[in-house]
């Protein structure tokens, strides 16, 4: 069942530093502020993806990452010797 959101209007005072207090539950969240016209602003919460992490935010790479994380859950880490690691690299290089 979809909840119906009832719009709420409040009067706020802009502080001397230009701040508006919205709600403690919004503290630390990113928002997009759009000035629609003189005296009218729209404020929307937003998720921000850093530039160096945008490559992860694609369906293909997200699926690859999900697959890798699932593999990690079923294959716990174990101690390896340098010789074992070198053998794995050699095997991988021969496969290419």
CSV table of N, CA and C in Angstrom, one decimal:
chain,number,residue,atom,x,y,z
A,1,UNK,N,0.8,-1.2,0.0
A,1,UNK,CA,0.0,0.0,0.0
A,1,UNK,C,0.9,1.2,0.0
A,2,UNK,N,0.6,2.2,-0.9
A,2,UNK,CA,1.4,3.4,-1.0
A,2,UNK,C,0.9,4.4,0.0
A,3,UNK,N,1.8,5.0,0.8
A,3,UNK,CA,1.4,6.1,1.7
A,3,UNK,C,1.2,7.4,1.0
A,4,UNK,N,0.2,8.1,1.4
A,4,UNK,CA,0.0,9.4,0.8
A,4,UNK,C,0.7,10.4,1.6
A,5,UNK,N,1.5,11.2,0.9
A,5,UNK,CA,2.3,12.3,1.6
A,5,UNK,C,1.4,13.6,1.6
A,6,UNK,N,1.3,14.1,2.8
A,6,UNK,CA,0.5,15.4,2.9
A,6,UNK,C,1.5,16.5,3.0
A,7,UNK,N,1.5,17.4,2.0
A,7,UNK,CA,2.4,18.6,2.1
A,7,UNK,C,2.2,19.4,3.4
A,8,UNK,N,3.3,19.9,3.9
A,8,UNK,CA,3.3,20.7,5.1
A,8,UNK,C,4.0,22.0,4.8
A,9,UNK,N,3.3,23.1,5.2
A,9,UNK,CA,3.9,24.4,5.0
A,9,UNK,C,4.3,25.0,6.4
A,10,UNK,N,5.5,25.5,6.5
A,10,UNK,CA,5.9,26.2,7.7
A,10,UNK,C,6.6,27.5,7.4
A,11,UNK,N,6.5,28.4,8.3
A,11,UNK,CA,7.2,29.7,8.1
A,11,UNK,C,8.5,29.6,8.8
A,12,UNK,N,9.6,29.9,8.1
A,12,UNK,CA,11.0,29.8,8.7
A,12,UNK,C,11.6,31.2,8.5
A,13,UNK,N,12.5,31.5,9.4
A,13,UNK,CA,13.3,32.8,9.3
A,13,UNK,C,14.7,32.5,8.9
A,14,UNK,N,15.2,33.2,7.9
A,14,UNK,CA,16.5,33.0,7.4
A,14,UNK,C,17.4,33.8,8.4
A,15,UNK,N,18.4,33.0,8.9
A,15,UNK,CA,19.3,33.6,9.9
A,15,UNK,C,20.3,34.6,9.3
A,16,UNK,N,21.0,35.3,10.1
A,16,UNK,CA,22.0,36.3,9.7
A,16,UNK,C,23.1,35.8,8.8
A,17,UNK,N,23.3,34.5,8.9
A,17,UNK,CA,24.4,33.8,8.1
A,17,UNK,C,23.8,33.2,6.9
A,18,UNK,N,22.5,33.4,6.6
A,18,UNK,CA,21.8,32.8,5.4
A,18,UNK,C,21.3,31.4,5.6
A,19,UNK,N,21.3,30.9,6.9
A,19,UNK,CA,20.9,29.5,7.1
A,19,UNK,C,19.4,29.4,7.4
A,20,UNK,N,18.8,28.3,7.0
A,20,UNK,CA,17.4,28.0,7.4
A,20,UNK,C,17.5,26.6,8.1
A,21,UNK,N,16.9,26.5,9.3
A,21,UNK,CA,16.8,25.3,10.0
A,21,UNK,C,15.7,24.4,9.5
A,22,UNK,N,15.9,23.2,9.0
A,22,UNK,CA,14.9,22.4,8.4
A,22,UNK,C,14.5,21.3,9.4
A,23,UNK,N,15.4,20.4,9.8
A,23,UNK,CA,15.1,19.4,10.7
A,23,UNK,C,16.4,18.6,11.1
A,24,UNK,N,16.5,18.2,12.3
A,24,UNK,CA,17.7,17.5,12.7
A,24,UNK,C,17.8,16.2,12.0
A,25,UNK,N,16.7,15.6,11.6
A,25,UNK,CA,16.8,14.3,10.8
A,25,UNK,C,17.4,14.5,9.4
A,26,UNK,N,17.5,15.7,9.0
A,26,UNK,CA,18.1,16.0,7.7
A,26,UNK,C,19.6,16.3,7.8
A,27,UNK,N,20.1,16.5,9.0
A,27,UNK,CA,21.5,16.9,9.3
A,27,UNK,C,22.5,16.0,8.5
A,28,UNK,N,23.4,16.6,7.8
A,28,UNK,CA,24.4,15.9,7.1
A,28,UNK,C,24.1,15.4,5.7
A,29,UNK,N,22.8,15.6,5.4
A,29,UNK,CA,22.4,15.1,4.0
A,29,UNK,C,22.7,16.2,3.0
A,30,UNK,N,22.9,15.8,1.8
A,30,UNK,CA,23.1,16.7,0.7
A,30,UNK,C,21.8,17.1,0.1
A,31,UNK,N,21.7,18.3,-0.3
A,31,UNK,CA,20.5,18.8,-0.9
A,31,UNK,C,20.8,19.6,-2.2
A,32,UNK,N,19.8,19.6,-3.1
A,32,UNK,CA,19.9,20.5,-4.3
A,32,UNK,C,18.9,21.6,-4.1
A,33,UNK,N,19.4,22.8,-4.2
A,33,UNK,CA,18.6,24.0,-4.0
A,33,UNK,C,18.5,24.7,-5.4
A,34,UNK,N,17.2,24.8,-5.8
A,34,UNK,CA,17.0,25.4,-7.1
A,34,UNK,C,16.2,26.7,-6.9
A,35,UNK,N,16.7,27.8,-7.4
A,35,UNK,CA,15.9,29.1,-7.4
A,35,UNK,C,15.0,29.1,-8.6
A,36,UNK,N,13.7,28.9,-8.3
A,36,UNK,CA,12.7,28.9,-9.4
A,36,UNK,C,12.5,30.3,-10.0
A,37,UNK,N,12.4,31.2,-9.1
A,37,UNK,CA,12.3,32.7,-9.5
A,37,UNK,C,12.6,33.5,-8.3
A,38,UNK,N,12.6,34.8,-8.4
A,38,UNK,CA,12.9,35.6,-7.3
A,38,UNK,C,12.0,35.3,-6.1
A,39,UNK,N,12.7,34.9,-5.0
A,39,UNK,CA,11.9,34.6,-3.8
A,39,UNK,C,11.4,33.2,-3.7
A,40,UNK,N,11.6,32.3,-4.7
A,40,UNK,CA,11.1,31.0,-4.7
A,40,UNK,C,12.2,30.0,-4.9
A,41,UNK,N,12.4,29.1,-3.9
A,41,UNK,CA,13.4,28.1,-4.0
A,41,UNK,C,12.8,26.7,-3.8
A,42,UNK,N,13.3,25.7,-4.4
A,42,UNK,CA,12.9,24.3,-4.2
A,42,UNK,C,14.1,23.6,-3.6
A,43,UNK,N,13.9,22.9,-2.5
A,43,UNK,CA,15.0,22.1,-1.9
A,43,UNK,C,14.7,20.6,-1.9
A,44,UNK,N,15.6,19.8,-2.5
A,44,UNK,CA,15.4,18.4,-2.6
A,44,UNK,C,16.6,17.7,-2.0
A,45,UNK,N,16.3,16.6,-1.3
A,45,UNK,CA,17.5,15.8,-0.8
A,45,UNK,C,18.1,15.1,-2.0
A,46,UNK,N,19.4,14.8,-2.0
A,46,UNK,CA,20.1,14.2,-3.1
A,46,UNK,C,21.2,13.3,-2.7
A,47,UNK,N,21.4,12.3,-3.5
A,47,UNK,CA,22.6,11.4,-3.3
A,47,UNK,C,23.7,11.9,-4.2
A,48,UNK,N,24.9,12.1,-3.7
A,48,UNK,CA,26.0,12.6,-4.5
A,48,UNK,C,27.0,11.5,-4.7
A,49,UNK,N,27.4,11.3,-5.9
A,49,UNK,CA,28.4,10.3,-6.3
A,49,UNK,C,29.7,11.0,-6.6
A,50,UNK,N,30.8,10.8,-5.8
A,50,UNK,CA,32.0,11.4,-6.2
A,50,UNK,C,32.5,11.1,-7.6
A,51,UNK,N,33.2,12.0,-8.3
A,51,UNK,CA,33.6,11.7,-9.6
A,51,UNK,C,34.4,10.4,-9.8
A,52,UNK,N,35.3,10.2,-8.8
A,52,UNK,CA,36.2,9.0,-8.9
A,52,UNK,C,35.4,7.7,-8.6
A,53,UNK,N,34.2,7.8,-8.2
A,53,UNK,CA,33.4,6.6,-8.0
A,53,UNK,C,32.2,6.4,-9.0
A,54,UNK,N,32.1,7.3,-9.9
A,54,UNK,CA,31.0,7.3,-10.9
A,54,UNK,C,31.1,6.0,-11.8
A,55,UNK,N,32.2,5.5,-12.0
A,55,UNK,CA,32.3,4.2,-12.8
A,55,UNK,C,31.6,3.1,-12.2
A,56,UNK,N,31.4,3.1,-10.8
A,56,UNK,CA,30.7,2.1,-10.2
A,56,UNK,C,29.2,2.2,-10.3
A,57,UNK,N,28.8,3.4,-10.7
A,57,UNK,CA,27.3,3.8,-10.7
A,57,UNK,C,26.7,3.5,-12.1
A,58,UNK,N,27.1,2.3,-12.7
A,58,UNK,CA,26.5,1.9,-13.9
A,58,UNK,C,25.9,0.5,-13.7
A,59,UNK,N,24.9,0.1,-14.4
A,59,UNK,CA,24.3,-1.2,-14.3
A,59,UNK,C,25.3,-2.3,-14.4
A,60,UNK,N,26.2,-2.2,-15.4
A,60,UNK,CA,27.1,-3.3,-15.7
A,60,UNK,C,28.1,-3.4,-14.5
A,61,UNK,N,28.7,-2.3,-14.1
A,61,UNK,CA,29.7,-2.4,-13.1
A,61,UNK,C,29.1,-2.7,-11.7
A,62,UNK,N,27.9,-2.3,-11.5
A,62,UNK,CA,27.2,-2.6,-10.3
A,62,UNK,C,27.0,-4.1,-10.2
A,63,UNK,N,26.6,-4.7,-11.3
A,63,UNK,CA,26.3,-6.1,-11.4
A,63,UNK,C,27.6,-6.9,-11.1
A,64,UNK,N,28.7,-6.4,-11.7
A,64,UNK,CA,30.0,-7.1,-11.5
A,64,UNK,C,30.4,-7.0,-10.1
A,65,UNK,N,30.3,-5.9,-9.5
A,65,UNK,CA,30.6,-5.7,-8.0
A,65,UNK,C,29.7,-6.6,-7.2
A,66,UNK,N,28.4,-6.7,-7.4
A,66,UNK,CA,27.5,-7.5,-6.7
A,66,UNK,C,28.0,-9.0,-6.8
A,67,UNK,N,28.4,-9.4,-8.0
A,67,UNK,CA,28.9,-10.8,-8.2
A,67,UNK,C,30.1,-11.0,-7.4
A,68,UNK,N,31.0,-10.1,-7.4
A,68,UNK,CA,32.3,-10.2,-6.7
A,68,UNK,C,32.0,-10.3,-5.1
A,69,UNK,N,31.1,-9.4,-4.7
A,69,UNK,CA,30.8,-9.5,-3.2
A,69,UNK,C,30.1,-10.8,-2.8
A,70,UNK,N,29.3,-11.3,-3.7
A,70,UNK,CA,28.6,-12.6,-3.4
A,70,UNK,C,29.7,-13.7,-3.4
A,71,UNK,N,30.7,-13.7,-4.3
A,71,UNK,CA,31.8,-14.6,-4.3
A,71,UNK,C,32.5,-14.6,-3.0
A,72,UNK,N,32.8,-13.4,-2.5
A,72,UNK,CA,33.5,-13.2,-1.3
A,72,UNK,C,32.8,-13.8,-0.1
A,73,UNK,N,31.5,-13.7,-0.1
A,73,UNK,CA,30.7,-14.2,1.0
A,73,UNK,C,30.8,-15.7,1.1
A,74,UNK,N,30.9,-16.4,-0.1
A,74,UNK,CA,31.0,-17.9,-0.2
A,74,UNK,C,32.4,-18.4,-0.2
A,75,UNK,N,33.4,-17.5,-0.3
A,75,UNK,CA,34.8,-17.9,-0.3
A,75,UNK,C,35.6,-17.1,0.7
A,76,UNK,N,35.5,-17.4,2.0
A,76,UNK,CA,36.2,-16.6,3.0
A,76,UNK,C,37.7,-16.5,2.8
A,77,UNK,N,38.3,-15.5,3.3
A,77,UNK,CA,39.7,-15.2,3.1
A,77,UNK,C,40.5,-16.3,3.9
A,78,UNK,N,41.6,-16.7,3.4
A,78,UNK,CA,42.5,-17.7,4.1
A,78,UNK,C,43.9,-17.2,3.9
A,79,UNK,N,44.8,-17.7,4.8
A,79,UNK,CA,46.2,-17.4,4.7
A,79,UNK,C,46.8,-18.0,3.5
A,80,UNK,N,47.7,-17.2,2.8
A,80,UNK,CA,48.4,-17.7,1.6
A,80,UNK,C,49.8,-17.4,1.8
A,81,UNK,N,50.7,-18.2,1.2
A,81,UNK,CA,52.1,-18.0,1.2
A,81,UNK,C,52.4,-17.2,-0.1
A,82,UNK,N,53.6,-16.5,-0.1
A,82,UNK,CA,54.0,-15.8,-1.3
A,82,UNK,C,54.0,-16.7,-2.5
A,83,UNK,N,54.5,-17.9,-2.3
A,83,UNK,CA,54.6,-18.9,-3.4
A,83,UNK,C,53.2,-19.2,-4.0
A,84,UNK,N,52.2,-19.4,-3.1
A,84,UNK,CA,50.8,-19.6,-3.6
A,84,UNK,C,50.3,-18.5,-4.4
A,85,UNK,N,50.6,-17.3,-4.0
A,85,UNK,CA,50.1,-16.1,-4.7
A,85,UNK,C,50.8,-16.0,-6.0
A,86,UNK,N,52.1,-16.2,-6.0
A,86,UNK,CA,52.8,-16.2,-7.3
A,86,UNK,C,52.3,-17.2,-8.3
A,87,UNK,N,52.0,-18.4,-7.8
A,87,UNK,CA,51.4,-19.5,-8.7
A,87,UNK,C,50.1,-19.0,-9.2
A,88,UNK,N,49.2,-18.4,-8.4
A,88,UNK,CA,48.0,-17.9,-8.9
A,88,UNK,C,48.1,-16.8,-10.0
A,89,UNK,N,49.1,-15.9,-9.9
A,89,UNK,CA,49.4,-14.9,-10.9
A,89,UNK,C,49.9,-15.6,-12.2
A,90,UNK,N,50.8,-16.6,-12.0
A,90,UNK,CA,51.3,-17.3,-13.2
A,90,UNK,C,50.1,-18.0,-13.9
A,91,UNK,N,49.3,-18.6,-13.2
A,91,UNK,CA,48.1,-19.3,-13.8
A,91,UNK,C,47.2,-18.3,-14.5
A,92,UNK,N,47.0,-17.2,-13.9
A,92,UNK,CA,46.1,-16.2,-14.6
A,92,UNK,C,46.8,-15.6,-15.8
A,93,UNK,N,48.1,-15.4,-15.8
A,93,UNK,CA,48.8,-14.9,-17.0
A,93,UNK,C,48.8,-15.9,-18.1
A,94,UNK,N,48.9,-17.2,-17.8
A,94,UNK,CA,48.9,-18.2,-18.9
A,94,UNK,C,47.5,-18.3,-19.5
A,95,UNK,N,46.5,-18.0,-18.8
A,95,UNK,CA,45.1,-18.1,-19.3
A,95,UNK,C,44.8,-17.0,-20.3
A,96,UNK,N,45.6,-15.9,-20.3
A,96,UNK,CA,45.3,-14.8,-21.2
A,96,UNK,C,46.0,-14.9,-22.5
